[in-house]
C-alpha positions as a printed NumPy array, in Angstrom:
array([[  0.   ,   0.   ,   0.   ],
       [  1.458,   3.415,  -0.489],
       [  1.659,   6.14 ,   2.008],
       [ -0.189,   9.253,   1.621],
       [  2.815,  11.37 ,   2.497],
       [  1.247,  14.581,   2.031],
       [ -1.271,  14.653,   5.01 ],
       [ -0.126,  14.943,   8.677],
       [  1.028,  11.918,  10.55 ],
       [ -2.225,   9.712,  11.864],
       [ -3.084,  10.583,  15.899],
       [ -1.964,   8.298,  18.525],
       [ -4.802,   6.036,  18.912],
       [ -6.023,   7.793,  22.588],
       [ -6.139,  11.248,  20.637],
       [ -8.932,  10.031,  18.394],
       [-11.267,   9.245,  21.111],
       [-10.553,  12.564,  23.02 ],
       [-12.986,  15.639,  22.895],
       [ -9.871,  17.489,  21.982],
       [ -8.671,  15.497,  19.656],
       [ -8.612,  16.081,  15.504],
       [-11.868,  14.426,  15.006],
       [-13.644,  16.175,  17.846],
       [-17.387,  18.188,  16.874],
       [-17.358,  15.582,  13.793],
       [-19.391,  12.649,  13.966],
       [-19.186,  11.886,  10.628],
       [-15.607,  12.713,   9.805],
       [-14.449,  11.101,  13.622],
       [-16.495,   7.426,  12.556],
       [-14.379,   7.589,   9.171],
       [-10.954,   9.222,   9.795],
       [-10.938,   6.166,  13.056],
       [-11.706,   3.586,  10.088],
       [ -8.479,   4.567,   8.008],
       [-10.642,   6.493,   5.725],
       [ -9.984,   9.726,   4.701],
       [-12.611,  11.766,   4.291],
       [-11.395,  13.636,   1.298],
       [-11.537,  10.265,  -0.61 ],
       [-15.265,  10.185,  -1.628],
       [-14.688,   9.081,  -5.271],
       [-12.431,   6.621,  -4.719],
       [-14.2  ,   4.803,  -1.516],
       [-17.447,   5.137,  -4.292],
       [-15.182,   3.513,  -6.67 ],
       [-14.571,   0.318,  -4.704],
       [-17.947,  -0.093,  -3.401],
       [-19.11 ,  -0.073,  -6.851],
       [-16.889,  -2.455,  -8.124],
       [-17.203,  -4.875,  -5.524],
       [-20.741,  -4.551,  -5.334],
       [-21.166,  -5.024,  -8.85 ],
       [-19.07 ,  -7.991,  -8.666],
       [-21.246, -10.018,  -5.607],
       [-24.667,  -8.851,  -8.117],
       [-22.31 , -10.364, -10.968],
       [-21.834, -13.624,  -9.18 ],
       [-25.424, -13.946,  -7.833],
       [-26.706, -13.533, -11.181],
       [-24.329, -15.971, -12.888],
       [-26.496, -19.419, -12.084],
       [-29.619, -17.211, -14.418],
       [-27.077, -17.214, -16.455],
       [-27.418, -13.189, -16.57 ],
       [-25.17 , -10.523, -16.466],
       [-25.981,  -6.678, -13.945],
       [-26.722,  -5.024, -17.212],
       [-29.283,  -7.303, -18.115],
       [-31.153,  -7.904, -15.069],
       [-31.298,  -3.611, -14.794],
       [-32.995,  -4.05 , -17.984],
       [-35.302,  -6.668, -16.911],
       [-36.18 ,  -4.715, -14.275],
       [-36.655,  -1.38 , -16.076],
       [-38.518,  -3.683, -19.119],
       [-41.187,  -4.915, -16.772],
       [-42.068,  -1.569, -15.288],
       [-42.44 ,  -0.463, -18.899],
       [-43.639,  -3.349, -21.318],
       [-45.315,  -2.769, -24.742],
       [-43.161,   1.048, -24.424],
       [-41.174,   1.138, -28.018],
       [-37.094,   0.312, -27.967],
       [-36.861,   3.662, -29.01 ],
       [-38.315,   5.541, -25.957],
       [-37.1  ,   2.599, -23.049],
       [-33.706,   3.458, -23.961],
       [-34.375,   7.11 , -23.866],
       [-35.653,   6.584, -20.418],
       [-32.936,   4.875, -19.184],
       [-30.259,   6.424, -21.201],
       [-28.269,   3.596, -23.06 ],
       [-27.769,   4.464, -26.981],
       [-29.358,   3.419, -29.84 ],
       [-26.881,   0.747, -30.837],
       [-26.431,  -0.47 , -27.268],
       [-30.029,  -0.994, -26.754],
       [-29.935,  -2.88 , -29.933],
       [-27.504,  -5.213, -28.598],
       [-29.05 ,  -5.461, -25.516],
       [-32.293,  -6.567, -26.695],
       [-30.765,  -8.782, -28.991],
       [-28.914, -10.866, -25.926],
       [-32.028, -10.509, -24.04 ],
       [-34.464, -12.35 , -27.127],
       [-31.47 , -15.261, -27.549],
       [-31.906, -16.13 , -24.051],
       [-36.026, -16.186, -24.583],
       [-36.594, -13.361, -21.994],
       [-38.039, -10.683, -24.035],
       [-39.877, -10.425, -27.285],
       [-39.974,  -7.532, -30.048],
       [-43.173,  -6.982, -31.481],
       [-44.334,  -4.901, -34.344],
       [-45.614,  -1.484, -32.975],
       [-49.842,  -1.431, -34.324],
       [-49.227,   2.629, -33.963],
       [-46.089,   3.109, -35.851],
       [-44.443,   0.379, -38.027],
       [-41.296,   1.381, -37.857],
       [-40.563,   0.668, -34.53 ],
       [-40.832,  -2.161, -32.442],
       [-42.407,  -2.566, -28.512],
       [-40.73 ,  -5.297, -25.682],
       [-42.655,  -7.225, -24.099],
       [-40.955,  -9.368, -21.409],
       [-41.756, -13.208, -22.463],
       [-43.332, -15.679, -19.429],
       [-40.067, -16.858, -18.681],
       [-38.684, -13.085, -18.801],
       [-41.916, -12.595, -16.305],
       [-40.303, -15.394, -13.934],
       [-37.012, -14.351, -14.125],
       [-37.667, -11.096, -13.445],
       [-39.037, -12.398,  -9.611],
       [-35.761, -14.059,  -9.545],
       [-33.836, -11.275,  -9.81 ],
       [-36.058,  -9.053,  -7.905],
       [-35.503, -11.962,  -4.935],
       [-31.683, -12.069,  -5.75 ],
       [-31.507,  -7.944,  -5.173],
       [-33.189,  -7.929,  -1.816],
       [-30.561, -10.456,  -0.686],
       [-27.799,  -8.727,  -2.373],
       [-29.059,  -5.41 ,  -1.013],
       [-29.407,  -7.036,   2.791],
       [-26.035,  -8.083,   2.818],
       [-24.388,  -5.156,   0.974],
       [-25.824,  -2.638,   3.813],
       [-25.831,  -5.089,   6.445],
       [-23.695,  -2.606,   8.757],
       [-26.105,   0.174,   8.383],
       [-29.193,   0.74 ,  10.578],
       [-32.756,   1.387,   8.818],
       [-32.068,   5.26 ,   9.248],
       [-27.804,   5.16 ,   8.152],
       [-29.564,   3.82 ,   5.061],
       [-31.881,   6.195,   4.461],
       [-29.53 ,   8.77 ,   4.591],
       [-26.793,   7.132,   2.807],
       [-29.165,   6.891,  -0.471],
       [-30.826,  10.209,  -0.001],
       [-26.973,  11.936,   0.372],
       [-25.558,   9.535,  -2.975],
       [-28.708,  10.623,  -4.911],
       [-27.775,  14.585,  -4.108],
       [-24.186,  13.439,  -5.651],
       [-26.007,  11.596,  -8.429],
       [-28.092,  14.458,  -9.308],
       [-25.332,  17.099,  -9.214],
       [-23.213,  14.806, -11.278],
       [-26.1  ,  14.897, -14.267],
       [-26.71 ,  11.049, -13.629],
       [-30.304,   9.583, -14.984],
       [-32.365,   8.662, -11.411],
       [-32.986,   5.139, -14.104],
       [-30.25 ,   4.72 , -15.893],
       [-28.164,   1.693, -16.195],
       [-24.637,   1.734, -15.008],
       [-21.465,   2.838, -16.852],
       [-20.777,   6.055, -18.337],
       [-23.431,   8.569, -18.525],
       [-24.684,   9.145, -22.428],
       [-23.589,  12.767, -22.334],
       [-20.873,  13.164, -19.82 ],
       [-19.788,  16.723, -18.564],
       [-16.762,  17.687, -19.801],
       [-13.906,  18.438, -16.885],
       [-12.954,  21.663, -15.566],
       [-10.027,  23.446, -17.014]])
């Protein structure tokens, strides 16, 4: 591991606990700084809580035989069936060729279904098959255990306020509330 060498030397472990000490008046900053974490390291502690949660849904999904990005679309698909290609991946903002792909993966495996829009010819409406309907509830059962375990440390109300204060970062970082993961379809450019 390397050694941040540019912050001040960690407190003794008594100092930490004190009312004097560097964490005193911060609850928040006190329960992480005592963990190792610094608190300036938001985006990075993100970072490895994605990827490791994305790897335990990875590996609970693998006996369906699905991958994360297609149970999100599962998901999403059943909230929306008979919606056109078109507009679903508007909603959840995946591009055109993407979606395309996606669907394509989804119809091999028998869990979704294109159908000839009776409004408009030209494009075509998903419909989740009956075995796309079943595996839906499996996936739905599969994310309340992943989702038990992955904030098993967290009371009801840590929770709460854990999503609400990611969905403030979300927001400000111009990500879709319902999109899938991976890189946002219009990302920001950086500051100068």
């Amino acid at each position: 591991m390397v050694e941040d060498i540019t912050r001040e030397p960690a407190p003794e472990a008594g100092e930490r606990d004190t009312p004097s000490g560097p964490a005193a008046g911060s609850g928040v900053q006190a329960g992480t700084e005592a963990r190792g974490i610094p608190v300036d390291h938001l985006s990075f502690l993100l970072v490895q809580l994605g990827m490791h949660g994305a790897r335990r849904f990875g590996e609970r999904l693998k006996p369906l035989g699905l991958e994360q990005r297609h149970a999100g679309m599962l998901i999403r698909l059943a909230a929306n069936q008979g919606r056109s290609q078109q507009a679903v991946a508007e909603m959840i903002g995946v591009n055109a060729t993407r979606m395309v792909f996606l669907v394509d993966e989804l119809e091999k495996l028998g869990l979704v279904e294109r159908r000839r829009n009776p409004a408009d010819r030209r494009s075509h409406a998903l419909y989740l098959t009956d075995h796309g309907l079943a595996t839906v509830e499996r996936v739905r059962a599969i994310t309340v255990e992943h989702e038990a375990e992955f904030g098993a440390g967290l009371t009801e109300a840590q929770r709460a306020q854990l999503v609400s204060l990611l969905g403030v970062v979300a927001e400000q970082q111009g990500l879709h509330p319902r999109g899938m993961p991976g890189l946002p379809p219009h990302p920001r450019p950086l500051p100068c």
